[in-house]
mmCIF file of C-alpha atoms in Angstrom:
data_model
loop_
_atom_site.group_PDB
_atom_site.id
_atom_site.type_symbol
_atom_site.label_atom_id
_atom_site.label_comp_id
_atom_site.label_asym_id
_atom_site.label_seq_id
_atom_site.Cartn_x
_atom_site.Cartn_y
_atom_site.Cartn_z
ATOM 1 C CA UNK A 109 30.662 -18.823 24.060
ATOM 2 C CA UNK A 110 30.157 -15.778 22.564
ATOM 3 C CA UNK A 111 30.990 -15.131 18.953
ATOM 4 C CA UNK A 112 31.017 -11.190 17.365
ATOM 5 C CA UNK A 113 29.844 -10.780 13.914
ATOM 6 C CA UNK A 114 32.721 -8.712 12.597
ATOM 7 C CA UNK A 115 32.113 -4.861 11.121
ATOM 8 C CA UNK A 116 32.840 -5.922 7.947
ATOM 9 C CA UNK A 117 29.597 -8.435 7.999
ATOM 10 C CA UNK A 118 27.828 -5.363 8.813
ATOM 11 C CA UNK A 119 28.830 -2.990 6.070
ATOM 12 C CA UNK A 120 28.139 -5.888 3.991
ATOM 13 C CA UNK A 121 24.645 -6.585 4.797
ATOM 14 C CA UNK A 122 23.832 -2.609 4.635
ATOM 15 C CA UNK A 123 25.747 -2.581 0.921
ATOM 16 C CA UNK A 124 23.910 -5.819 -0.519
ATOM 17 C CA UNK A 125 20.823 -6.725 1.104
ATOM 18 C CA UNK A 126 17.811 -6.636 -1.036
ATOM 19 C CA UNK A 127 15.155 -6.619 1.804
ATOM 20 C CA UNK A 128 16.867 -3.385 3.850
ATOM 21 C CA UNK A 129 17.356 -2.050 0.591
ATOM 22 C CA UNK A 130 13.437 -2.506 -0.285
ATOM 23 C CA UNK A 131 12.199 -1.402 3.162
ATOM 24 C CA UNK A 132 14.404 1.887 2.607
ATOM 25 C CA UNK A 133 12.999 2.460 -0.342
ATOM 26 C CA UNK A 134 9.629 1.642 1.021
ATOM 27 C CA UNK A 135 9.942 3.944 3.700
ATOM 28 C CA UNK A 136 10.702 7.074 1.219
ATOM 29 C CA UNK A 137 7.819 6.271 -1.451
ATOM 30 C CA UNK A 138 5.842 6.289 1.308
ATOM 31 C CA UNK A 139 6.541 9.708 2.669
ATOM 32 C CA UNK A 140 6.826 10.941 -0.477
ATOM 33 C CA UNK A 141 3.172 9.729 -0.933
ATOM 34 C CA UNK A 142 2.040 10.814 2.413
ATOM 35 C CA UNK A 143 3.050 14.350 1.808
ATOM 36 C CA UNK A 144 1.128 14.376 -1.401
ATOM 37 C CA UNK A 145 -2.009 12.519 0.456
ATOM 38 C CA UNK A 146 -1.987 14.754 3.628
ATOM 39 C CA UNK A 147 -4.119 17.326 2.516
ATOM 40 C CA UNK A 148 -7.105 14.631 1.849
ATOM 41 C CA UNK A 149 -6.106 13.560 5.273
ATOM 42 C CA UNK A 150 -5.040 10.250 4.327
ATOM 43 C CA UNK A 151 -2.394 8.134 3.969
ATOM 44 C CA UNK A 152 -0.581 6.608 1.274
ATOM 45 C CA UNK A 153 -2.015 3.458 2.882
ATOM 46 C CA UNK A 154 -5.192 4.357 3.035
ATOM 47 C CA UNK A 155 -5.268 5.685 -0.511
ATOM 48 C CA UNK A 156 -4.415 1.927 -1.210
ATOM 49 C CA UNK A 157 -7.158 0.628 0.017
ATOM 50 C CA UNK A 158 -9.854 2.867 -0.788
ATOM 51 C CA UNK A 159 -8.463 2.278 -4.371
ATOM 52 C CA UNK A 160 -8.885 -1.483 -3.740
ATOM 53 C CA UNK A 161 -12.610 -0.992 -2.296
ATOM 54 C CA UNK A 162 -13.004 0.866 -6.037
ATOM 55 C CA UNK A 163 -14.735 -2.058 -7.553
ATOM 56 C CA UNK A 164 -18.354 -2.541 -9.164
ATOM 57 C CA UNK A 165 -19.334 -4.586 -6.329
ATOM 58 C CA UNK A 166 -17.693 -4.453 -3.201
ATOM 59 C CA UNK A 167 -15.382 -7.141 -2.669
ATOM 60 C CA UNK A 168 -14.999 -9.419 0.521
ATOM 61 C CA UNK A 169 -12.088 -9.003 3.276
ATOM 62 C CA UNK A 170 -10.336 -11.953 1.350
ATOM 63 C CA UNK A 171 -9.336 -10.798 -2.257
ATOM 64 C CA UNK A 172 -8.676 -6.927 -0.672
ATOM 65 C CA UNK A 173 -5.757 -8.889 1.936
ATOM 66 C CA UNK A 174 -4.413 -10.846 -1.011
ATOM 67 C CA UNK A 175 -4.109 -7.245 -3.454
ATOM 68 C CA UNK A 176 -2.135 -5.171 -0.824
ATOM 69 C CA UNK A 177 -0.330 -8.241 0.975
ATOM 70 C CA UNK A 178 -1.814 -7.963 4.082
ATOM 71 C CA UNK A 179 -2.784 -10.456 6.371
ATOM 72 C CA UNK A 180 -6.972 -10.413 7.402
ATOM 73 C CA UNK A 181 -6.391 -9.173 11.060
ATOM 74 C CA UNK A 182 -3.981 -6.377 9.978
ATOM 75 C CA UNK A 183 -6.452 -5.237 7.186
ATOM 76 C CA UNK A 184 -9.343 -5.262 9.789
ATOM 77 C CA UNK A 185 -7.355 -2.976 11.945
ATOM 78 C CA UNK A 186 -6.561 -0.605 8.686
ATOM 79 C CA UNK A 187 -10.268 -0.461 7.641
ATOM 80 C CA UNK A 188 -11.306 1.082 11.013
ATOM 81 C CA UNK A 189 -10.591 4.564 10.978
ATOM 82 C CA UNK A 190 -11.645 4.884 7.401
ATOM 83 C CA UNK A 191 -14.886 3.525 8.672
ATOM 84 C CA UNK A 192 -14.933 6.107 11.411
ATOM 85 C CA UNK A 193 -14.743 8.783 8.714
ATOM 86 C CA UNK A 194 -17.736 6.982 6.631
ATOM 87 C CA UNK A 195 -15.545 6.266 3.581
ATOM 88 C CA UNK A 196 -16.517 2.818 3.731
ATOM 89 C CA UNK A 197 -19.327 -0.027 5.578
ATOM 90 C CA UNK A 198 -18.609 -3.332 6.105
ATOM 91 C CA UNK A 199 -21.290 -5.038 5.293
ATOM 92 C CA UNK A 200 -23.001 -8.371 5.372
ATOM 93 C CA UNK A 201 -22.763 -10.106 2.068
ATOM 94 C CA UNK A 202 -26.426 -11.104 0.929
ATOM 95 C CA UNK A 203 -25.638 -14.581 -0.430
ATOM 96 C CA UNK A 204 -23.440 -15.604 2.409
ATOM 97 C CA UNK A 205 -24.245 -13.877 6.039
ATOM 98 C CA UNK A 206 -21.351 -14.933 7.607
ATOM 99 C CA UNK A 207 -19.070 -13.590 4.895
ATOM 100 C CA UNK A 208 -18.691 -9.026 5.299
ATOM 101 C CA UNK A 209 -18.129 -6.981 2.384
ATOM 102 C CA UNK A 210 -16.421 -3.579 1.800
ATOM 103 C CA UNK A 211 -17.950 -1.281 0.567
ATOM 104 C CA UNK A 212 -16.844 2.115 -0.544
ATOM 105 C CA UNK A 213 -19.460 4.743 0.661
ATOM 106 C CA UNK A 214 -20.268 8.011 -1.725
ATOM 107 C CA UNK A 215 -18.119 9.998 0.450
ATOM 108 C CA UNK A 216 -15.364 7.570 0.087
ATOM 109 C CA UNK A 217 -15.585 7.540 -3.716
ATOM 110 C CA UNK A 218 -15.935 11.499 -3.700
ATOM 111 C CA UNK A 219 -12.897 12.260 -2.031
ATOM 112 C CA UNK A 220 -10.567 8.661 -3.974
ATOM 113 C CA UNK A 221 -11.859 10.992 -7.206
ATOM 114 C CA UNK A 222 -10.150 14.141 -5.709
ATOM 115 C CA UNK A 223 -6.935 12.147 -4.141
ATOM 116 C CA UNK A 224 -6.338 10.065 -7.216
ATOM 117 C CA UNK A 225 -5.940 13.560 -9.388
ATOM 118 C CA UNK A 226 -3.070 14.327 -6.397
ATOM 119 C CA UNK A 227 -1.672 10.984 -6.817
ATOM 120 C CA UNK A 228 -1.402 10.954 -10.759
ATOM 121 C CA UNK A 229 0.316 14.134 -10.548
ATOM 122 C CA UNK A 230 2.615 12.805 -7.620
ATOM 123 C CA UNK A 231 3.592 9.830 -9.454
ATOM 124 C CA UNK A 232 4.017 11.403 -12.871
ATOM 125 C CA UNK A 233 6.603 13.471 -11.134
ATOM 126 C CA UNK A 234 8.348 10.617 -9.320
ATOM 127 C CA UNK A 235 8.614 8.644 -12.418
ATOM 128 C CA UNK A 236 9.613 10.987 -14.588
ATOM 129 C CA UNK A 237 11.933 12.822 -11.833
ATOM 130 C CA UNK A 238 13.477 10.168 -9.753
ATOM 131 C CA UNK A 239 13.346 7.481 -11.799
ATOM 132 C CA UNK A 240 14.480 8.923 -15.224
ATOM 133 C CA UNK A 241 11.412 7.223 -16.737
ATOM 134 C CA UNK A 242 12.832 3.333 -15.836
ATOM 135 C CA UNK A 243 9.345 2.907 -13.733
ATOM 136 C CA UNK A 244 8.626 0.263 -16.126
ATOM 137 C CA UNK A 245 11.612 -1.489 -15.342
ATOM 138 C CA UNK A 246 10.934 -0.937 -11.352
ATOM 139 C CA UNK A 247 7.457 -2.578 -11.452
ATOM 140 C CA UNK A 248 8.612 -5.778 -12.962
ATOM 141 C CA UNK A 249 11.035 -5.695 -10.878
ATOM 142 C CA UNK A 250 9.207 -5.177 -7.934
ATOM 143 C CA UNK A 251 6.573 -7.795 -9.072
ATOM 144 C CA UNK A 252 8.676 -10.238 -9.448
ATOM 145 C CA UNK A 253 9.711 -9.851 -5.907
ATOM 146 C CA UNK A 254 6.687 -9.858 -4.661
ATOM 147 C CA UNK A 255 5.798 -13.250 -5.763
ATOM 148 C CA UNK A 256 9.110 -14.693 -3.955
ATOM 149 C CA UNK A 257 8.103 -17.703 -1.475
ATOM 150 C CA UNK A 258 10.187 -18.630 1.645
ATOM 151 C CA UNK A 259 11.978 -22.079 0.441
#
C-alpha cells in the first residue's frame, strides 16, 4: 500500500530543516569562496586544506581528516590534484614507515601566502556585508553543530 507524504510535509521540511538549511548555505559560502579562490586556481576546498598542511611539521593523513571532517579515503582523493600541481608530497614519516605525512611544498606555501591575502579580504567583506558583523554568533553556532553525534 502506498502512502503520499502530503505537500504540506514538504513545505515543512524546506521551511524548518536545519540540515537543507546548512547545505544551502554551504553551497553559497562556497561559491562565494570559489569565485574569490579562482584566480589562484583553487578551490575553496583546496584552500582548506593547504591551510591545514600549514603546520611546523607536516602532519599525518589522520589529524588533517579529523580538522576538515573528512573521512581518510575522501581526503586521499582531495590531496591528489594538489599533488599533481607540487603544492604538497606525501611523504613517509621517519619514525613510523608505514605512517605518510603531508607536507606542504615551497610552492604550496608561496601561493597559501598569496590566496590567504584574497581570502582575508573575501571574508572581511562577507562578515561585515552579509552577516551584519553576527559572524561571531555564526561560528558558535556552527561549532556547536558540528560536534552533534547521531543518537
Amino acid at each position: 500500500m502506498s502512502m503520499n507524504v502530503p505537500f504540506s510535509t514538504t513545505l515543512e521540511v524546506r521551511d524548518t530543516c536545519l540540515c537543507l538549511h546548512a547545505q544551502r548555505a554551504a553551497r553559497a559560502l562556497a561559491r562565494y569562496f570559489d569565485d574569490a579562490l579562482r584566480p589562484f586556481g583553487l578551490t575553496n576546498g583546496q584552500f582548506s586544506l593547504l591551510m591545514a598542511l600549514n603546520r611546523p611539521e607536516p602532519p599525518s593523513i589522520a589529524p588533517v581528516a579529523q580538522l576538515l571532517a573528512m573521512d581518510r579515503t575522501t581526503l586521499t582523493a582531495a590531496l591528489k590534484p594538489l599533488q599533481k600541481k607540487a603544492l604538497i608530497e606525501i611523504i613517509p614519516d621517519a619514525t613510523d614507515r608505514r605512517s605518510r605525512l603531508l607536507l606542504l611544498t615551497p610552492k604550496g606555501s608561496a601561493l597559501l601566502a598569496e590566496a590567504v591575502l584574497v581570502w582575508r579580504q573575501t571574508h572581511a567583506e562577507l562578515e561585515n556585508n552579509l552577516l551584519n558583523g553576527n559572524g561571531d554568533f555564526l561560528r558558535s553556532m556552527l561549532l556547536s553543530l558540528g560536534n552533534i553525534t547521531p543518537a
